PDB file of C-alpha atoms in Angstrom:
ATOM      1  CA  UNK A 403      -7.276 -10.816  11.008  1.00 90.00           C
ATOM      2  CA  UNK A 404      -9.202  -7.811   9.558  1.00 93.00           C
ATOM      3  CA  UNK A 405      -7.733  -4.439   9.194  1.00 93.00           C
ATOM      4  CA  UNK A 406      -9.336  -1.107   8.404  1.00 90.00           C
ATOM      5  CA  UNK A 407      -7.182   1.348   6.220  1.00 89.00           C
ATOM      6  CA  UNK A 408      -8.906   4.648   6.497  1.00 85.00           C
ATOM      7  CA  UNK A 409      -7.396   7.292   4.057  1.00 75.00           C
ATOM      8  CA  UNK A 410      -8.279  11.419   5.388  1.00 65.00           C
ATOM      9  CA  UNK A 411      -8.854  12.875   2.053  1.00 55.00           C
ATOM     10  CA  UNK A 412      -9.345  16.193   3.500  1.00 49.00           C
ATOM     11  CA  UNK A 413      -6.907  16.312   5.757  1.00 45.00           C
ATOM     12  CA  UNK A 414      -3.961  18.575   5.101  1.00 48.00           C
ATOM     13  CA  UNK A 415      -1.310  16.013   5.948  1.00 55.00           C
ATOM     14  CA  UNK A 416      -2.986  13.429   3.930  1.00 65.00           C
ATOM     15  CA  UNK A 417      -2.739  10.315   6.764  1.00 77.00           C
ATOM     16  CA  UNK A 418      -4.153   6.830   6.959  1.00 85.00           C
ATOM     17  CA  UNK A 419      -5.511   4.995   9.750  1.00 90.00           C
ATOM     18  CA  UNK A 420      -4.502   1.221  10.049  1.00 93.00           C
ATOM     19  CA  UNK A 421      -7.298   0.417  12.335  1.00 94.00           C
ATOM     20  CA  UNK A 422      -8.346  -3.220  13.732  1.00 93.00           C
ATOM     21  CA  UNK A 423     -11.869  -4.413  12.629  1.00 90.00           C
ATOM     22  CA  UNK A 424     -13.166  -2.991  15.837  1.00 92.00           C
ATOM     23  CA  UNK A 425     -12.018   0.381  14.970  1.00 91.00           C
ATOM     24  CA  UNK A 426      -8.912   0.613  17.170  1.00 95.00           C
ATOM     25  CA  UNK A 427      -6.094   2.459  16.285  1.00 95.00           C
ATOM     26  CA  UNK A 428      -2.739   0.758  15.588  1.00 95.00           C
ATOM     27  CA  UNK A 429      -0.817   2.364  12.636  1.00 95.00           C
ATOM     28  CA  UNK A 430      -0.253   5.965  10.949  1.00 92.00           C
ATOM     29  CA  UNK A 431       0.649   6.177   7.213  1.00 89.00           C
ATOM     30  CA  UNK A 432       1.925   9.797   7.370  1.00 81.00           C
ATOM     31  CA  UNK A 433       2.289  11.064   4.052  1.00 70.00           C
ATOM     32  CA  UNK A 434       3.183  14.785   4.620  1.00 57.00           C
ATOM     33  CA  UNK A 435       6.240  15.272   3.435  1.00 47.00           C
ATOM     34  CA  UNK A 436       5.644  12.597   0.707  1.00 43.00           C
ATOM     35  CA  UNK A 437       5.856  14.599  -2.421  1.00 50.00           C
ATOM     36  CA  UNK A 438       8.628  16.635  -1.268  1.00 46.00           C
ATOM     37  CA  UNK A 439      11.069  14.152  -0.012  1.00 52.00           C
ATOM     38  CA  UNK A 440       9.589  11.342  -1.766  1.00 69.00           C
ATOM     39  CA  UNK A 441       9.270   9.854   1.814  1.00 80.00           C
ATOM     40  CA  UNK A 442       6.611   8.731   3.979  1.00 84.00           C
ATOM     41  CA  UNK A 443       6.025   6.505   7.211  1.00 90.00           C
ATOM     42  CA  UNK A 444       4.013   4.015   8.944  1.00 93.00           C
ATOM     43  CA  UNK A 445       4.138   4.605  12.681  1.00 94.00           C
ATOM     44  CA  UNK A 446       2.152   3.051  16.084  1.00 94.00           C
ATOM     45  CA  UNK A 447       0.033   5.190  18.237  1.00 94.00           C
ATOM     46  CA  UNK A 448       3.409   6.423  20.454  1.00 94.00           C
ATOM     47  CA  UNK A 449       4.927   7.801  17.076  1.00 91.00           C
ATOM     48  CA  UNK A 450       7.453   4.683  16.727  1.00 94.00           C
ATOM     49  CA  UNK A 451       8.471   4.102  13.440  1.00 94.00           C
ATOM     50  CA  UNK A 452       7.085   0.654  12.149  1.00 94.00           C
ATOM     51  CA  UNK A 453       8.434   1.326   8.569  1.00 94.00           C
ATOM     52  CA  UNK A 454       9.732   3.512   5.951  1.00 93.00           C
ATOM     53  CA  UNK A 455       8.276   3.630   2.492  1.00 91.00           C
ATOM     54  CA  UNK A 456      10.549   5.150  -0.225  1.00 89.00           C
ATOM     55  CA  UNK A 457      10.159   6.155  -3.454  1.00 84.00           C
ATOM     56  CA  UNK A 458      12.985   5.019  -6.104  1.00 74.00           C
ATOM     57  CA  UNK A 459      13.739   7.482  -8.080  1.00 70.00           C
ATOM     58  CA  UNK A 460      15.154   7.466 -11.642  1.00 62.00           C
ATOM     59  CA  UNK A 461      13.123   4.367 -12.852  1.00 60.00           C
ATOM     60  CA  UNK A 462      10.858   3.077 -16.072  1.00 61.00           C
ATOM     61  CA  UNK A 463       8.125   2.206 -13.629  1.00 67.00           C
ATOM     62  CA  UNK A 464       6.848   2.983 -10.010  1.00 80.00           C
ATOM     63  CA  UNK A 465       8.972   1.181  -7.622  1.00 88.00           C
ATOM     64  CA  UNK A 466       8.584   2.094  -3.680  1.00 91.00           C
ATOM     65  CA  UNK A 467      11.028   0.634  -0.833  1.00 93.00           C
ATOM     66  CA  UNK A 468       9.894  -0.881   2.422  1.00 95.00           C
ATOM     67  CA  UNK A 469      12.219  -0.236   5.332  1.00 95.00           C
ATOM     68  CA  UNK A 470      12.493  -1.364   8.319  1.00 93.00           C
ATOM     69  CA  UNK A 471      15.150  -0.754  10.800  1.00 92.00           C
ATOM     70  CA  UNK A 472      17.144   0.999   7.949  1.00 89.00           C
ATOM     71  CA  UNK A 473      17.201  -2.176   5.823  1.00 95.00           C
ATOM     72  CA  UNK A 474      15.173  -2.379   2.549  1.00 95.00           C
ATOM     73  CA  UNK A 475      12.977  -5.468   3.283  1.00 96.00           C
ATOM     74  CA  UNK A 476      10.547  -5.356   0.434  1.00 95.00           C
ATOM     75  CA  UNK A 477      10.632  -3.561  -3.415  1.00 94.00           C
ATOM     76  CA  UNK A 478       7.308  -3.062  -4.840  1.00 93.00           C
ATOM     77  CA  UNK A 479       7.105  -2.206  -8.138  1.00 89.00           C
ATOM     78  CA  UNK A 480       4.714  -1.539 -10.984  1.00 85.00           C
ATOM     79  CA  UNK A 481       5.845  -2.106 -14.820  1.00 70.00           C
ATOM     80  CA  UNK A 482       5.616   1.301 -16.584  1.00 61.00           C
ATOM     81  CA  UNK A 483       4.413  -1.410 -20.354  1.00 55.00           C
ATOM     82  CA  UNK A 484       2.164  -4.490 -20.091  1.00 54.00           C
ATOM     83  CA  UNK A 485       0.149  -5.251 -23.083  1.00 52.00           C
ATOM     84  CA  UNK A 486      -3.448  -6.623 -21.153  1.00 54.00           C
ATOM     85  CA  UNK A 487      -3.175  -6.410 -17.239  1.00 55.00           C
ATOM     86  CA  UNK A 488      -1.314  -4.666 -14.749  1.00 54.00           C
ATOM     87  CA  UNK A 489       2.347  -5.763 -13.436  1.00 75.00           C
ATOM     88  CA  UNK A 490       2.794  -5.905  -9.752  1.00 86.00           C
ATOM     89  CA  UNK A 491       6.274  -7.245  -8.277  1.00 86.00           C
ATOM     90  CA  UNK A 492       6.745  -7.528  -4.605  1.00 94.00           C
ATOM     91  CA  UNK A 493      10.617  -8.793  -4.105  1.00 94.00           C
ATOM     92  CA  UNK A 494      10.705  -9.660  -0.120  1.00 95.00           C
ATOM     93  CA  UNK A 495      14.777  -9.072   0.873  1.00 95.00           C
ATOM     94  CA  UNK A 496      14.742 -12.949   1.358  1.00 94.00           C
ATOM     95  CA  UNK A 497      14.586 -13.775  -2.276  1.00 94.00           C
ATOM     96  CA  UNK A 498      10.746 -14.970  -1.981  1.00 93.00           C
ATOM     97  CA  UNK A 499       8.736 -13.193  -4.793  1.00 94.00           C
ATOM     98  CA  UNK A 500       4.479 -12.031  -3.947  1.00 94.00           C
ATOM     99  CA  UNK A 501       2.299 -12.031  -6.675  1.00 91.00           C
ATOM    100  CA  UNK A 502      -0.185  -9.225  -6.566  1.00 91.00           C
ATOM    101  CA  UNK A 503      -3.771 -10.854  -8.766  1.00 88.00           C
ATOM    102  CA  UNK A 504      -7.107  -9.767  -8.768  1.00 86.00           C
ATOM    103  CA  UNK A 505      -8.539  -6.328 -10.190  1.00 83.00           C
ATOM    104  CA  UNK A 506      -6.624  -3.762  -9.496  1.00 77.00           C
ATOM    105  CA  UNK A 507      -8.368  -0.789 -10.264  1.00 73.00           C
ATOM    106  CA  UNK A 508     -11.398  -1.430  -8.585  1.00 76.00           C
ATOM    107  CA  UNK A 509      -9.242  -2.463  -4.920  1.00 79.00           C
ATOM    108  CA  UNK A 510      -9.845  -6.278  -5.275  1.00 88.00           C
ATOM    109  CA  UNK A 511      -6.445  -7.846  -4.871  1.00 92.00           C
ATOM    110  CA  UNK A 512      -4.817 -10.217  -3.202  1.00 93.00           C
ATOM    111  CA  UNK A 513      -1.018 -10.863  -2.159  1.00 94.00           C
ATOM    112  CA  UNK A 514       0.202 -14.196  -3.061  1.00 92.00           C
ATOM    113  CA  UNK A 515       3.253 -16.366  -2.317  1.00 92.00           C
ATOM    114  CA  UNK A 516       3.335 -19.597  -4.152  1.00 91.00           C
ATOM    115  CA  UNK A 517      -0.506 -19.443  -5.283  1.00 88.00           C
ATOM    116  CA  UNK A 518      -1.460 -19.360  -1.305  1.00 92.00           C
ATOM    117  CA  UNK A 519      -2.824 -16.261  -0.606  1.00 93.00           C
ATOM    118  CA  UNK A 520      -1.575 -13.773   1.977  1.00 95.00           C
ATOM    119  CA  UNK A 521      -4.089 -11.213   2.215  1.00 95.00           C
ATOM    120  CA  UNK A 522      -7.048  -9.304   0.224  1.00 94.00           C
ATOM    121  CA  UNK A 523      -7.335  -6.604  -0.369  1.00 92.00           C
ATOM    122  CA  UNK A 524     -11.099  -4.804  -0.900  1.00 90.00           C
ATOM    123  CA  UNK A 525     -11.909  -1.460  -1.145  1.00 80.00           C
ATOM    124  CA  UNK A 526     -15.382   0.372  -0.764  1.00 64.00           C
ATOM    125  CA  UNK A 527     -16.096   3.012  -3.327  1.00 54.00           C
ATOM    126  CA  UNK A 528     -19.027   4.632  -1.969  1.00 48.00           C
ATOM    127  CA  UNK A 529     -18.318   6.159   1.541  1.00 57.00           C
ATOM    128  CA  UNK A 530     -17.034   9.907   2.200  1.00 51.00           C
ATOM    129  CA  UNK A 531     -13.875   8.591   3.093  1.00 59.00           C
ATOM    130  CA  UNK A 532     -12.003   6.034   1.520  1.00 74.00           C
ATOM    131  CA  UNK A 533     -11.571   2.673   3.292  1.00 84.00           C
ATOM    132  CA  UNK A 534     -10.373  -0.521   2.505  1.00 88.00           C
ATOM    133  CA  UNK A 535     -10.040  -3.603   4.463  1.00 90.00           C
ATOM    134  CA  UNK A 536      -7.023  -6.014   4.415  1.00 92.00           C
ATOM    135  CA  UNK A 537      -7.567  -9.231   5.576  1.00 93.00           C
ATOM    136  CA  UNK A 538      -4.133 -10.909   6.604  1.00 94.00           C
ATOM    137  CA  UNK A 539      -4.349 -14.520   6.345  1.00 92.00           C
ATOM    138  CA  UNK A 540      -0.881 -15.052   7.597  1.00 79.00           C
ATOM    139  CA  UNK A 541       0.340 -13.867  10.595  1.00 74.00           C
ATOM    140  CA  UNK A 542       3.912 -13.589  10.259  1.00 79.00           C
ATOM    141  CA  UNK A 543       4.179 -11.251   8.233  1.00 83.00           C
ATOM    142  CA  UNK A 544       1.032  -9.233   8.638  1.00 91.00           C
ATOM    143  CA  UNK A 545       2.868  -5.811   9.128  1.00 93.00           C
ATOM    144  CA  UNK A 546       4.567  -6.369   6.264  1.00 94.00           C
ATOM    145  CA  UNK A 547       1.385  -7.092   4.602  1.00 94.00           C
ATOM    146  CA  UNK A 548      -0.375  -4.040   5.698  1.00 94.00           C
ATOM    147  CA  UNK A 549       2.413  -2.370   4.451  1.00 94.00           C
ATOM    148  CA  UNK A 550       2.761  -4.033   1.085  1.00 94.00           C
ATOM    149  CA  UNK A 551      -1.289  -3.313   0.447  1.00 92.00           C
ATOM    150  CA  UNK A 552      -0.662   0.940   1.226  1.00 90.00           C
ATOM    151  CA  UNK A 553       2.405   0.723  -1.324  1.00 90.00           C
ATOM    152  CA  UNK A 554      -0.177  -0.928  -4.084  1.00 89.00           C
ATOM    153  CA  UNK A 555      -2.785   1.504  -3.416  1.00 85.00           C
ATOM    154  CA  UNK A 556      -0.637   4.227  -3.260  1.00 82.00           C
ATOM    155  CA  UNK A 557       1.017   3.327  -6.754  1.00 83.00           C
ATOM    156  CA  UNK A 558      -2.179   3.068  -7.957  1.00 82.00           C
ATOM    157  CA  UNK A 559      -3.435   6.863  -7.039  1.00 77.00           C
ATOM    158  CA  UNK A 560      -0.037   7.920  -8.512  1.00 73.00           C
ATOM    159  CA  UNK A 561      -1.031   6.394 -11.693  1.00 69.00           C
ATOM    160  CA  UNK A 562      -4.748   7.808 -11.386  1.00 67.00           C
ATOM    161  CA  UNK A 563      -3.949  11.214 -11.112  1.00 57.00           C
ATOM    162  CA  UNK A 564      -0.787  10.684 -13.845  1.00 52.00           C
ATOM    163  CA  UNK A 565      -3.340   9.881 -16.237  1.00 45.00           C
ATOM    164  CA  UNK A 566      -5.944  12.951 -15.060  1.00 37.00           C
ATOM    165  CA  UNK A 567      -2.837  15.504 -15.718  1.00 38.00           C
ATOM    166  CA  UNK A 568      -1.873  13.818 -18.792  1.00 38.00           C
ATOM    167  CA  UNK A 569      -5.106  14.096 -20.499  1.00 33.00           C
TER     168      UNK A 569
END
């Protein structure tokens, strides 16, 4: 299944839209209090919480938490030193490691488990607003999956604007 992920630049709140293919409405990454509480949230249209997305503090390299229900399901993390590519670990609560491959910076990833791939991950540069579409190739897990592709992509801004202030 295709997914639209529909960032509001503009907005003051900073939210995403996790939208079907057809442009409906399922999911709300709110990330208002993000930088102060290091906390944000992916709810359904009622304002149910689907999962909480934490950011570890105290580490070498990015690492967000996926909650759901109060229990840490997923870590994703990002390796602060690798000599040629990028690092991406995704440790699932039920021991199973994802793999995150493709190129990074320009939003062309996929998840994988096992070399079979999960979902891509494809983003279009050229639009007003940023969107990206996640295609979920396994059901099971797809929240999870939508959820694992906003914690990448959000690491990744991090690091983008770490490197703007930096320079």
């Amino acid at each position: 299944m295709r997914y639209l992920v529909r960032d509001r630049m503009l907005a003051f709140h900073e939210e995403a839209w996790i939208e079907t293919e057809h442009r409906q409405k399922l999911y709300r990454v709110d990330r208002k209090l993000f930088r102060l509480r290091n906390t944000f949230a992916v709810v359904d249209v009622e304002g149910r919480q689907i999962a909480g997305i934490v950011k570890k503090a105290l580490t070498f390299h990015h690492t967000l938490l996926i909650k759901q229900n109060g229990t840490v399901v997923a870590r994703v993390s990002k390796r602060a030193f690798t000599l040629f590519r990028d690092r991406f670990t995704v440790r699932l609560s039920d021991g199973r490691r994802l793999a995150i491959t493709g190129n990074l910076w320009d939003r062309e990833f996929d998840i994988q488990h096992q070399g079979t791939t999960l979902a891509h991950i494809s983003r279009r540069w050229f639009s007003i607003r940023d969107v990206y579409t996640v295609d979920v190739l396994h059901q099971p897990d797809e929240i999870l999956l939508l959820v694992v592709a906003v914690c990448v992509d959000h690491i990744l801004q991090d690091l983008k604007g770490e490197k703007l202030t930096n320079l």
